[in-house]
mmCIF file of C-alpha atoms and ligand atoms in Angstrom:
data_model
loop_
_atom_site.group_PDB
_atom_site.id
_atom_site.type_symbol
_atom_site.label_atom_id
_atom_site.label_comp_id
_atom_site.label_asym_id
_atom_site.label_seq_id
_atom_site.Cartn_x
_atom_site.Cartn_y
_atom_site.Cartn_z
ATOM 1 C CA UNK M 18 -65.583 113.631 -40.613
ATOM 2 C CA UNK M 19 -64.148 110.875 -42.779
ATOM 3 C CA UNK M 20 -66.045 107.306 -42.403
ATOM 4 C CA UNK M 21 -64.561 104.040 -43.173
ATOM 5 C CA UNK M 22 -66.044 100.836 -42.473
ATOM 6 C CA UNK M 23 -63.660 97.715 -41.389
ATOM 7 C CA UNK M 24 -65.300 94.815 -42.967
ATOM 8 C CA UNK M 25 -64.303 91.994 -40.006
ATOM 9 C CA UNK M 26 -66.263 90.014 -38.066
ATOM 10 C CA UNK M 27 -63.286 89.639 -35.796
ATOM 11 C CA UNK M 28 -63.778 91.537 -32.752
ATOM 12 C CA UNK M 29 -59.636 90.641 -31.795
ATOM 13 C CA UNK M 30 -58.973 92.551 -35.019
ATOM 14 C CA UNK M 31 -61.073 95.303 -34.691
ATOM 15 C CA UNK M 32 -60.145 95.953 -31.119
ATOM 16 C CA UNK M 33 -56.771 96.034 -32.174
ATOM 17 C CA UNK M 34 -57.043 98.416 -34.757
ATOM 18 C CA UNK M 35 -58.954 101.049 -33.114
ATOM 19 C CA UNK M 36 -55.989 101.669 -30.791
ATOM 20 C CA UNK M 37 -54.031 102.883 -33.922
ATOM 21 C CA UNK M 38 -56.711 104.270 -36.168
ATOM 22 C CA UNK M 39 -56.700 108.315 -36.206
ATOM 23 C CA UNK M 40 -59.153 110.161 -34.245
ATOM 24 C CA UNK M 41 -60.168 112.229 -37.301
ATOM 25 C CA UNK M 42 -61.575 109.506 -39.425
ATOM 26 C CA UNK M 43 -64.454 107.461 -38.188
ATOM 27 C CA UNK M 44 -63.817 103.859 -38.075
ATOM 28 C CA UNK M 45 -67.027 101.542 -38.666
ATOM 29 C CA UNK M 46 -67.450 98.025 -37.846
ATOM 30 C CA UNK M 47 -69.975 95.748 -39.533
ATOM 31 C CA UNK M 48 -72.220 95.524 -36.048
ATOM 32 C CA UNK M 49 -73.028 99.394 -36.575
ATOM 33 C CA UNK M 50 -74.042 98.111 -40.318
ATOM 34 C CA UNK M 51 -76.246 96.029 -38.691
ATOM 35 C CA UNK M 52 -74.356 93.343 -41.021
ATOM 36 C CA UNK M 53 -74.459 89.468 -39.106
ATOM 37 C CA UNK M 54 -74.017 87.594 -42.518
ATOM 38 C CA UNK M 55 -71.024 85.231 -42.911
ATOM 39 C CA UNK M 56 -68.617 86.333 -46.307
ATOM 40 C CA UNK M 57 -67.607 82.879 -47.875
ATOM 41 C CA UNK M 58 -63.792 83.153 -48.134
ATOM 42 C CA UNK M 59 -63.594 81.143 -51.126
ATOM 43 C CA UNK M 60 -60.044 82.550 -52.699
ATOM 44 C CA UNK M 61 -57.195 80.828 -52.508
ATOM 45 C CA UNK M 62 -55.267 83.439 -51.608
ATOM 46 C CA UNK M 63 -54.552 86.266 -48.468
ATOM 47 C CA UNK M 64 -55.149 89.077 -51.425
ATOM 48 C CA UNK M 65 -58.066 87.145 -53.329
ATOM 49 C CA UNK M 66 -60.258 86.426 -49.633
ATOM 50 C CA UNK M 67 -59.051 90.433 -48.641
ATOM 51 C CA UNK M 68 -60.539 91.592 -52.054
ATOM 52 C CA UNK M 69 -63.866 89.255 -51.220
ATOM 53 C CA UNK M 70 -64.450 90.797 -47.954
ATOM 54 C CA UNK M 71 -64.270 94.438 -48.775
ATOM 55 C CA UNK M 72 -65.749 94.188 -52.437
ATOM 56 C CA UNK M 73 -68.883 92.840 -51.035
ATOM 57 C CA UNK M 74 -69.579 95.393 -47.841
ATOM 58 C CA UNK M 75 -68.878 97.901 -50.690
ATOM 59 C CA UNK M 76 -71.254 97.293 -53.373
ATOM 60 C CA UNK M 77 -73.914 96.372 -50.684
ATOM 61 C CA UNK M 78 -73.508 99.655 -48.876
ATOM 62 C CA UNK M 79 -71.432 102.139 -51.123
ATOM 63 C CA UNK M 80 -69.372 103.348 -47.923
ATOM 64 C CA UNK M 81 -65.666 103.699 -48.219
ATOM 65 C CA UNK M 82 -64.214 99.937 -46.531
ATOM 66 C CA UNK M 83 -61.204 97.714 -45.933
ATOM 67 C CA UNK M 84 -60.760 94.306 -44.606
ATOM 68 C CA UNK M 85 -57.897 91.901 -43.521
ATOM 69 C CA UNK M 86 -57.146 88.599 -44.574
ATOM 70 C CA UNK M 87 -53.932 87.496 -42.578
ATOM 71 C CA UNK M 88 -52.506 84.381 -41.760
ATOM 72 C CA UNK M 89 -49.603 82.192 -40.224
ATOM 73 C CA UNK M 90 -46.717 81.009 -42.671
ATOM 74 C CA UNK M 91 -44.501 78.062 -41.122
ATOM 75 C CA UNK M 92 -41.500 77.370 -42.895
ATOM 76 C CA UNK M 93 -40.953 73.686 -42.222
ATOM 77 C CA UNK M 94 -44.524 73.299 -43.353
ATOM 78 C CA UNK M 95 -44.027 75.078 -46.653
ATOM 79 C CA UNK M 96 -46.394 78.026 -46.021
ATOM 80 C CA UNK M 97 -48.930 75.713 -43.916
ATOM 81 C CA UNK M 98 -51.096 76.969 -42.722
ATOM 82 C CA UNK M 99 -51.005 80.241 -44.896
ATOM 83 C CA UNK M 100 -55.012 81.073 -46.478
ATOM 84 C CA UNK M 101 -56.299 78.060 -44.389
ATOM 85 C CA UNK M 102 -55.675 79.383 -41.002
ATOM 86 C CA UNK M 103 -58.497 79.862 -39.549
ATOM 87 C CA UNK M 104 -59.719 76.631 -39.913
ATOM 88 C CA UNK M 105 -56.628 74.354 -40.007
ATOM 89 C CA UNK M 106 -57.862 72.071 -37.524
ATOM 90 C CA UNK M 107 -60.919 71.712 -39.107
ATOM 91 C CA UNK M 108 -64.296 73.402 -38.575
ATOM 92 C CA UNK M 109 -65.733 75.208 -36.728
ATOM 93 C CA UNK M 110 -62.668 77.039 -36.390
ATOM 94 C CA UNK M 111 -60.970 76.574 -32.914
ATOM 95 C CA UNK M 112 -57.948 78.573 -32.252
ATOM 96 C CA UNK M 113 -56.932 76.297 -29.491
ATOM 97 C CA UNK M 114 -57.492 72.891 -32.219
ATOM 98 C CA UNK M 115 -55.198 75.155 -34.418
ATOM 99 C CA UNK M 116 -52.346 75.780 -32.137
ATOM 100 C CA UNK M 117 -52.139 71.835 -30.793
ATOM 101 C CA UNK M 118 -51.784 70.829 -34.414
ATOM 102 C CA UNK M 119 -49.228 73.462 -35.557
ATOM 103 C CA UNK M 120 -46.897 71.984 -32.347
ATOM 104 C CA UNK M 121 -47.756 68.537 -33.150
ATOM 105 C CA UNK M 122 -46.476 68.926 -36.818
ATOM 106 C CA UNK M 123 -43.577 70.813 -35.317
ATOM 107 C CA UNK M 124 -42.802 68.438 -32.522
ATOM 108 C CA UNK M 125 -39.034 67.564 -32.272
ATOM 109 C CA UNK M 126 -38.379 69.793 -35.351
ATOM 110 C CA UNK M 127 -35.826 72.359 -35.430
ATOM 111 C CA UNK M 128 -36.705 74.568 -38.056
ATOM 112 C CA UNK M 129 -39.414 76.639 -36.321
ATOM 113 C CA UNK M 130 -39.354 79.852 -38.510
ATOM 114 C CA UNK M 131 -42.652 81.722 -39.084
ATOM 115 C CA UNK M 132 -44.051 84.477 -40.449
ATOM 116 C CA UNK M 133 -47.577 85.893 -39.675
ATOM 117 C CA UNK M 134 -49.155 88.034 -43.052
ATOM 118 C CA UNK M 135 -51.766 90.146 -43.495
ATOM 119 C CA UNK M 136 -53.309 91.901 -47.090
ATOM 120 C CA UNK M 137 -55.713 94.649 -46.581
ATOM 121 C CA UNK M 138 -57.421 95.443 -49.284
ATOM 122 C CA UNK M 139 -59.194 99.338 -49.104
ATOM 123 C CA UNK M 140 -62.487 99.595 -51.485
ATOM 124 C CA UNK M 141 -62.390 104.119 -52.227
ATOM 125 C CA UNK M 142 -64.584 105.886 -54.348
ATOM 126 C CA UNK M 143 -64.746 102.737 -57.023
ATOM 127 C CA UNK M 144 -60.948 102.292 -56.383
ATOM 128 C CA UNK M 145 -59.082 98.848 -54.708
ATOM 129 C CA UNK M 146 -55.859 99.340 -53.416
ATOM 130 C CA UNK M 147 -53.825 96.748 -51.725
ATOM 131 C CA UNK M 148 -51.734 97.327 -48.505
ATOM 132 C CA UNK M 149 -49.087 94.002 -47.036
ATOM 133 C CA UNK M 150 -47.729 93.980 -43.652
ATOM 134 C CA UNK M 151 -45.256 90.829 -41.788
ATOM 135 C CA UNK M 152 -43.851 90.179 -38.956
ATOM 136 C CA UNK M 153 -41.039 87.370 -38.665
ATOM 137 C CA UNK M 154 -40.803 85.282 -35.728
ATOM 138 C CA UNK M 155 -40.215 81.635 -34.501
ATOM 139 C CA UNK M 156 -42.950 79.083 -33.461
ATOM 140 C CA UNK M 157 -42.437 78.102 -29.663
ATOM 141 C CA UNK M 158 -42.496 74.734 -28.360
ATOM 142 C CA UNK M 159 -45.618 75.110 -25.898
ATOM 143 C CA UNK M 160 -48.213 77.698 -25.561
ATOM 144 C CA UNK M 161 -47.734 80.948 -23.487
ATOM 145 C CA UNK M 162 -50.119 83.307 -22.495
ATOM 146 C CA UNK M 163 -53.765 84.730 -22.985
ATOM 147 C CA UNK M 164 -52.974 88.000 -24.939
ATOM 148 C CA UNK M 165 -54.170 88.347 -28.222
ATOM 149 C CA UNK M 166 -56.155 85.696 -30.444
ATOM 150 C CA UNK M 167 -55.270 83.075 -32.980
ATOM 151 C CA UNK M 168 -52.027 81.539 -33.128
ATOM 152 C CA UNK M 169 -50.609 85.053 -30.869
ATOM 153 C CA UNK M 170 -49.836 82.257 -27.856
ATOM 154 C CA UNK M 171 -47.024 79.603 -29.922
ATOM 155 C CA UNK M 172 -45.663 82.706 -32.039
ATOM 156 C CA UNK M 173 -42.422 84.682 -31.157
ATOM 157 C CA UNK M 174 -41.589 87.429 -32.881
ATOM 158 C CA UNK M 175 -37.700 87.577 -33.759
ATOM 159 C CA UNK M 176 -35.943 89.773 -31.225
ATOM 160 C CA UNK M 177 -38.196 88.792 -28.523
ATOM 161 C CA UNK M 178 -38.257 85.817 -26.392
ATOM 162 C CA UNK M 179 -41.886 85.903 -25.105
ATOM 163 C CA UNK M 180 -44.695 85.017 -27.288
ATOM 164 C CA UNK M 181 -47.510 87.505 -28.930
ATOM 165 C CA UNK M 182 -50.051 85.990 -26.005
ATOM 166 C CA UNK M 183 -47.480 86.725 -22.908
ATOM 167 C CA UNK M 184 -46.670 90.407 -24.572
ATOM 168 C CA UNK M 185 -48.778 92.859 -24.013
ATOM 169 C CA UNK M 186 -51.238 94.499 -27.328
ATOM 170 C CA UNK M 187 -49.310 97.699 -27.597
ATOM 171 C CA UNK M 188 -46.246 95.722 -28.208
ATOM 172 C CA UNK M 189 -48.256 93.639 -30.373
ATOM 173 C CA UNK M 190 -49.065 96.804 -32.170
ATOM 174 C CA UNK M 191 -45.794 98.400 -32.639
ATOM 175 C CA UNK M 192 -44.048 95.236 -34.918
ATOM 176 C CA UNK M 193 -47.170 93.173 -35.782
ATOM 177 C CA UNK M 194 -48.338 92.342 -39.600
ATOM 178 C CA UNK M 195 -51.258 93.796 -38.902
ATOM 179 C CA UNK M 196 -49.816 97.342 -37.973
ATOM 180 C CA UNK M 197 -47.994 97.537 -40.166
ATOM 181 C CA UNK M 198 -50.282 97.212 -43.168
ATOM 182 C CA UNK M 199 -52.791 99.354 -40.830
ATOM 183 C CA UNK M 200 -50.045 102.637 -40.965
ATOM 184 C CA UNK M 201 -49.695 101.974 -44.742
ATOM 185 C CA UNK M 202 -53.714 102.671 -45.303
ATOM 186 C CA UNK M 203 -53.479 104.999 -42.245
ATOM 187 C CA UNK M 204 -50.755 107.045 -44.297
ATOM 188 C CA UNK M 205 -52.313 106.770 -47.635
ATOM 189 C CA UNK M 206 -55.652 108.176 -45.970
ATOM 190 C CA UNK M 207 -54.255 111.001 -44.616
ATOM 191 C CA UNK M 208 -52.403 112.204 -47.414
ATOM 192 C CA UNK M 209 -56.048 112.482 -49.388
HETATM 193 P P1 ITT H 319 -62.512 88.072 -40.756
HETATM 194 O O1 ITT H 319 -62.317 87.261 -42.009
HETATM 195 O O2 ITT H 319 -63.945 88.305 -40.411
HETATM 196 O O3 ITT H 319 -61.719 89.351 -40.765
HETATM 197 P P2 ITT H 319 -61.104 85.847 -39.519
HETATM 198 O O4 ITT H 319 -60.758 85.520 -38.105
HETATM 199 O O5 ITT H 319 -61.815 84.811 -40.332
HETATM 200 O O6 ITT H 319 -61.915 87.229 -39.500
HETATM 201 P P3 ITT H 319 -58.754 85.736 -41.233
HETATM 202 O O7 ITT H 319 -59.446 84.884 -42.226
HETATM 203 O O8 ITT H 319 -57.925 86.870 -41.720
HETATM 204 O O9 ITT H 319 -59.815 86.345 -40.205
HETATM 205 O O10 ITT H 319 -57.861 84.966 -40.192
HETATM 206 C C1 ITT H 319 -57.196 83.817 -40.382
HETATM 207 C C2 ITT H 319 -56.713 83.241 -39.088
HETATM 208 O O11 ITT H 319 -55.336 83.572 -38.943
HETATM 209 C C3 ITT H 319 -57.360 83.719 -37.781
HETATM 210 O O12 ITT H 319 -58.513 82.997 -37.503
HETATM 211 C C4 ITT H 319 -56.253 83.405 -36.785
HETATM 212 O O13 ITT H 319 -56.264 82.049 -36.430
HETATM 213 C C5 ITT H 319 -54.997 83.678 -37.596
HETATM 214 N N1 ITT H 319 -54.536 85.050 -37.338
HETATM 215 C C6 ITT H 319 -54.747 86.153 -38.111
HETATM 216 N N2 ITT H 319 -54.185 87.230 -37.558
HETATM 217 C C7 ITT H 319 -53.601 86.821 -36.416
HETATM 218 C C8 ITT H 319 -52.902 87.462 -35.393
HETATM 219 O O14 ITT H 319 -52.669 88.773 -35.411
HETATM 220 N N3 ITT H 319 -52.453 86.731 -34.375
HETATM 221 C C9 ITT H 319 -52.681 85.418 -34.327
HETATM 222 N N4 ITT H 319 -53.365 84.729 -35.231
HETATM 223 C C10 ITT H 319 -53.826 85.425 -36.274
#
């Protein structure tokens, strides 16, 4: 059976990608590496912090990996707060912090378009390969529900009215960025 380790240390993430990973290929996460270290994101962008993440659980373990880096785009804010997500309200990171800012910045704006992003980048047999998924949306004026992680509970995705925390993860997991650059890798895998 295929292995492939997903080099997170975001259990939201993982949790949501084992739902659509195939049966037939073994998916890894860095806890059954034993691996507690901290990766210092230190790119400045979603492809240069994916490439840092999966380059280094590669050439420490020499097992086929991917990781994520994804973030939030706001229009209005010119791509804030894009690479710096995680930590946009300072650190430690606080995804609550995060969320009260992004509405504060917003508040009495009318431009409230959004984009979430993620960049996986898949380490293979000494190749890197690059996968992109989006998923357009509008940022809400209050936060809505306890689904999800991150910025999931101010973000509506276009065509819906509830937010990512009040709908439920296999909705999430039919439109979201994250999916969607999961299916590319899924696809590319299985045609190997
Ligand atoms: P790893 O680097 O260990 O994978 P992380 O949480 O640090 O985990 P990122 O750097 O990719 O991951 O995440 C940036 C932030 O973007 C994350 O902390 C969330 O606040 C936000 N984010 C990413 N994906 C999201 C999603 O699907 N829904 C809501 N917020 C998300």
């Amino acid at each position: 059976m295929k292995k492939i380790v997903f080099a997170t240390n975001n259990y939201n993430k993982f949790n949501e990608i084992k739902y659509i990973f195939p049966k037939n290929i073994k998916l890894m996460s860095l806890k059954d590496l034993n691996f507690n270290e901290k990766i210092e994101e230190s790119g400045n962008t979603l492809k240069d912090n994916a490439k840092i993440k999966s380059n280094y659980i590669y050439n420490k373990y020499s097992l086929s990996c991917f990781s994520d880096d994804s973030g939030l785009l706001i229009d209005h804010l010119n791509g804030e707060p894009g690479v710096y997500s995680s930590t946009y309200a300072g650190v430690p990171r606080n995804d609550l912090s995060n969320m009260i800012k992004v509405l504060e910045k917003l508040k009495n704006i009318n431009n409230r378009i959004a984009c979430f992003k993620t960049i996986i980048s898949l380490n293979l047999d000494s190749k890197n390969l690059i996968f992109s998924g989006e998923l357009l949306g509008s940022i809400s004026n209050s936060i809505r529900g306890n689904n999800g992680f991150g910025y999931d509970p101010i973000f509506i995705p276009k065509g819906y009215n509830q937010t990512l925390g009040e709908l439920s993860l296999s909705i999430k997991n039919k439109i979201s960025h994250r999916a969607l650059a999961i299916k590319k890798l899924i696809n590319f895998l299985n045609i190997l």
